[in-house]
XYZ file of C-alpha atoms in Angstrom:
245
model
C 43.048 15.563 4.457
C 43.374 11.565 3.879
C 42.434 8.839 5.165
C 42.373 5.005 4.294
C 39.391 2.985 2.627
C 40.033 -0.103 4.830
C 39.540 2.389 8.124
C 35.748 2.549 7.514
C 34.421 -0.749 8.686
C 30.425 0.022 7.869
C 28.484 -1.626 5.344
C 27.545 1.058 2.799
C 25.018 0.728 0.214
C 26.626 1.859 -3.064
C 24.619 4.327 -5.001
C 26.979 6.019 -7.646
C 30.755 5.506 -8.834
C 32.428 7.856 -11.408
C 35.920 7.232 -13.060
C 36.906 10.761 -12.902
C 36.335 14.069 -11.261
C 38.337 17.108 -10.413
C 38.549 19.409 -7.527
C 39.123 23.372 -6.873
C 40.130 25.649 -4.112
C 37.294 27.766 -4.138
C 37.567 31.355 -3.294
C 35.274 33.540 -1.328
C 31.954 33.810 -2.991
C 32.010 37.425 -4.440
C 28.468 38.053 -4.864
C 25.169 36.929 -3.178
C 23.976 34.936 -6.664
C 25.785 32.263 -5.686
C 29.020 30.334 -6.937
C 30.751 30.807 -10.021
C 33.083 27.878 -11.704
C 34.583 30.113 -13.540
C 36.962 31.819 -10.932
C 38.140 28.679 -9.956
C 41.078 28.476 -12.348
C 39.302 25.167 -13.794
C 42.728 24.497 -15.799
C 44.433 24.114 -12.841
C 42.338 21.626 -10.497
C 44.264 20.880 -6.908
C 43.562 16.755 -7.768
C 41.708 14.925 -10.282
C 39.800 11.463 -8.495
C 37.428 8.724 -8.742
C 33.981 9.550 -6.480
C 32.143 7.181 -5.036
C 28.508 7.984 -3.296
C 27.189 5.657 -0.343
C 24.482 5.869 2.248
C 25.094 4.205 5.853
C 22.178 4.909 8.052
C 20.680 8.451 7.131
C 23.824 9.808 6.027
C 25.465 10.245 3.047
C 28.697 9.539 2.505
C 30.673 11.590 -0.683
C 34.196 10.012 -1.258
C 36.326 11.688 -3.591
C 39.634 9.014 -3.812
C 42.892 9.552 -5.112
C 45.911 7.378 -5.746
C 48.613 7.304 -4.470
C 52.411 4.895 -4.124
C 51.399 2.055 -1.393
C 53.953 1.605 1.203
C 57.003 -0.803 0.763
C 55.041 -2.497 -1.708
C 54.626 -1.828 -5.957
C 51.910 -0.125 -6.920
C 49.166 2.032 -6.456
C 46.559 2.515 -3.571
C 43.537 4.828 -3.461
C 42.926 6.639 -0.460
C 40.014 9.101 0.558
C 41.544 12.665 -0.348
C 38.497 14.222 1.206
C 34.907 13.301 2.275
C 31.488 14.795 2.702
C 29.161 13.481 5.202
C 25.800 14.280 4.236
C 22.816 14.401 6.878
C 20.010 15.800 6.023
C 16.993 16.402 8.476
C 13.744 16.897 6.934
C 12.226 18.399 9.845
C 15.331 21.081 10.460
C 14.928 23.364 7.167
C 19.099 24.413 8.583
C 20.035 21.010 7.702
C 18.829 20.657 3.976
C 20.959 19.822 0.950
C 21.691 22.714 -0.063
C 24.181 22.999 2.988
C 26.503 20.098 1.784
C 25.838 20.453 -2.017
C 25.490 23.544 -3.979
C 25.338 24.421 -7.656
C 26.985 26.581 -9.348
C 25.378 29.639 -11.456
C 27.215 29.613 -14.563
C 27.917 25.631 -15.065
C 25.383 22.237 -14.881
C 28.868 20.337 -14.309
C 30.627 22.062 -10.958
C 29.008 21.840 -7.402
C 30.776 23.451 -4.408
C 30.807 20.093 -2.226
C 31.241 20.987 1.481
C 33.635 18.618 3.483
C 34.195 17.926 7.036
C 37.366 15.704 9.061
C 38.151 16.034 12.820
C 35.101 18.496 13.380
C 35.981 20.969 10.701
C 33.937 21.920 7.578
C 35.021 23.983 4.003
C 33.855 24.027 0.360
C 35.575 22.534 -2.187
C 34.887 22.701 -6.115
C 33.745 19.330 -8.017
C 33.811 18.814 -11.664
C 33.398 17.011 -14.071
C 34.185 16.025 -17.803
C 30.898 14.324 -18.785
C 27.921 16.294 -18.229
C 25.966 12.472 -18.216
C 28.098 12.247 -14.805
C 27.109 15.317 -13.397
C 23.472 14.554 -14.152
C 24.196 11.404 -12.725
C 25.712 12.566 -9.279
C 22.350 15.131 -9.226
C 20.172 12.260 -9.424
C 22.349 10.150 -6.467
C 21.778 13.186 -4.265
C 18.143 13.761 -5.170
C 17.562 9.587 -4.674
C 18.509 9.871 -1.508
C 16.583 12.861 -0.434
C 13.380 10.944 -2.053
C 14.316 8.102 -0.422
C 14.377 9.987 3.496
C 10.916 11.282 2.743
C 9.534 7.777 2.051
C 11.145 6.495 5.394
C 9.689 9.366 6.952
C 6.140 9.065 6.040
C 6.381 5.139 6.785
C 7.783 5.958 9.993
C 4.420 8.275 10.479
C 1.971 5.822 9.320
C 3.594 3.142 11.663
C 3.804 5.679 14.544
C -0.354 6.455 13.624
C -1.356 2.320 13.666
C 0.484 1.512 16.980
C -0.908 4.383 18.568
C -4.524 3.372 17.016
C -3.466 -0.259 18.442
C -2.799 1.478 22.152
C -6.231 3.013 21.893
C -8.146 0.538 21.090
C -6.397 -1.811 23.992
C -7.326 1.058 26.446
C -10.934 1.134 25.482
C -11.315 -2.728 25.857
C -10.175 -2.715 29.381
C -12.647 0.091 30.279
C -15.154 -1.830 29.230
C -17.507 -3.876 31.860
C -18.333 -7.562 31.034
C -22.078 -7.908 30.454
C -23.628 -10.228 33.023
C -25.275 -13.727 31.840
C -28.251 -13.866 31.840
C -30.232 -17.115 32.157
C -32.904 -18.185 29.516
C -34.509 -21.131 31.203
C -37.656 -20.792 32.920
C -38.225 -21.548 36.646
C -40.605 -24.055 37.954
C -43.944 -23.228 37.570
C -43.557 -20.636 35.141
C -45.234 -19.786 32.239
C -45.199 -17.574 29.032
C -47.656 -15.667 27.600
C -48.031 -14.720 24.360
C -50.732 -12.395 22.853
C -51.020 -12.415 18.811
C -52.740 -9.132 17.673
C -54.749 -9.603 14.807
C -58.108 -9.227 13.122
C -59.613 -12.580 13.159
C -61.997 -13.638 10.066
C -65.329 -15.273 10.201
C -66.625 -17.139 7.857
C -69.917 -19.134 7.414
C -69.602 -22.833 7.676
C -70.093 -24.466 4.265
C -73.499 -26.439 4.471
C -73.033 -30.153 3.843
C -75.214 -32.210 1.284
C -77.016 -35.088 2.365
C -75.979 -38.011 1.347
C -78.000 -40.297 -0.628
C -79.434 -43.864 -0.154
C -75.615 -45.385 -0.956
C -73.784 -43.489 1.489
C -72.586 -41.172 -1.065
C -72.601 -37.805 -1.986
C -72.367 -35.552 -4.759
C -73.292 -38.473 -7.031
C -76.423 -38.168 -9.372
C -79.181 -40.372 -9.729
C -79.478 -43.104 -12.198
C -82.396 -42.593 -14.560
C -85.526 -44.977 -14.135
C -85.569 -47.953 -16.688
C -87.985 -47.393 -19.652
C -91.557 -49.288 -19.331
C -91.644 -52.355 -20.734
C -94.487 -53.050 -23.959
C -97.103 -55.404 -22.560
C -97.681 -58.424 -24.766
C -102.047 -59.766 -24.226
C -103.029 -63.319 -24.293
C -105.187 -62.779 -27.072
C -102.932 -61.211 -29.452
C -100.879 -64.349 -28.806
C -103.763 -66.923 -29.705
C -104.287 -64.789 -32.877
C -100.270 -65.375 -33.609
C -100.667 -68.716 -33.007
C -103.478 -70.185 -34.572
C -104.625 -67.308 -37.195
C -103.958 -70.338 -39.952
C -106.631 -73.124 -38.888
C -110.529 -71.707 -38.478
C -113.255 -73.920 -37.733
């Protein structure tokens, strides 16, 4: 039910590590309500562990590690005491969450945590002391369902625009080039043009004549007044009125 840390090569993205955490042999579920922590003898867990929660891929990796005496060496080493591998399919309602991770009835801290090694599966009791880390590990699973569903619809929307893309190609090969067609005129021909229209008559203006000076529009000048007429006798009178014969 162990294996080593250094025999999984894959890069992992990290989404949750917890100091502690205890397991339970869990007995057959007794009724069809679901899971009770309470008949797990929770005094008397089978290991207590550090869990650590990574995604490679689409699945979801569950390590509960133990410690244990390294080999010809002082010290400790922690090892995987078991693992669940979590892969949920959105479109398969078999494969959901609730197959790898189920909680309990009576508790918001124990989970019955299905693992798997060499092909085989079984349920296993998790605990924990802190209810912050069991809302904690909740939240870890629930990220990563969140997190397949945004893939998912990406994955759609992607799908939708290349297809779009593939259309559109198609319909631009169907189509036929237009032929050119030539705007120049041959020799010798000509355009017509007919403007529609109601045309506007109007009498021509008539035209003064124009006066002795070549100009028109000009007045007259008035005639110079008469001159007073001045007689010879009147001017003999003037003259010589003094001196009488």
């Amino acid at each position: 039910m162990s294996d080593s840390i250094a025999d999984s090569n894959a890069v992992a993205l990290t989404l949750l590590k917890i100091n502690e955490c205890f397991l339970y042999r869990i007995p057959p579920m007794q009724t069809s309500d679901g899971h009770r922590a309470e008949l797990w003898g929770l005094e008397k867990p089978i290991a207590t562990c550090s869990l650590t929660i990574a995604r490679r891929g689409n699945e979801l990796f569950v390590d509960f590690l133990a410690e244990r005496p390294k080999k010809n060496a002082p010290g400790l080493e922690k090892y995987i005491f078991a693992q669940a591998q979590v892969a949920v399919d959105l479109k398969n309602p078999s494969h959901s969450i609730e197959h790898w991770v189920i909680p309990v009835v009576d508790s918001s801290r124990y989970f019955a945590v299905r693992i798997s090694k060499s092909g085989r599966e079984a349920l296993i009791g998790c605990g924990f002391r802190e209810r912050s880390d069991a809302v904690n590990f909740r939240f870890s699973i629930e990220d990563y369902i969140n997190s397949l569903k945004r893939e998912m619809k990406a994955n759609e929307l992607r799908q939708r625009f290349e297809e779009s893309l593939e259309v559109s190609g198609e319909e631009n090969e169907e189509m036929l080039p237009m032929p050119k067609s030539s705007l120049s005129l041959k020799e010798g021909e000509k355009i017509h043009i007919n403007i529609k229209g109601k045309k506007v008559s109007r009498s021509p203006r008539p035209k003064k004549a124009p006066n002795k000076f070549g100009l028109t529009g000009l007045k007259k000048p008035p005639p110079p007044p008469p001159m007073n007429s001045v007689t010879a006798g009147d001017d003999d009178n003037d003259e010589w009125g003094d001196f009488v014969g």
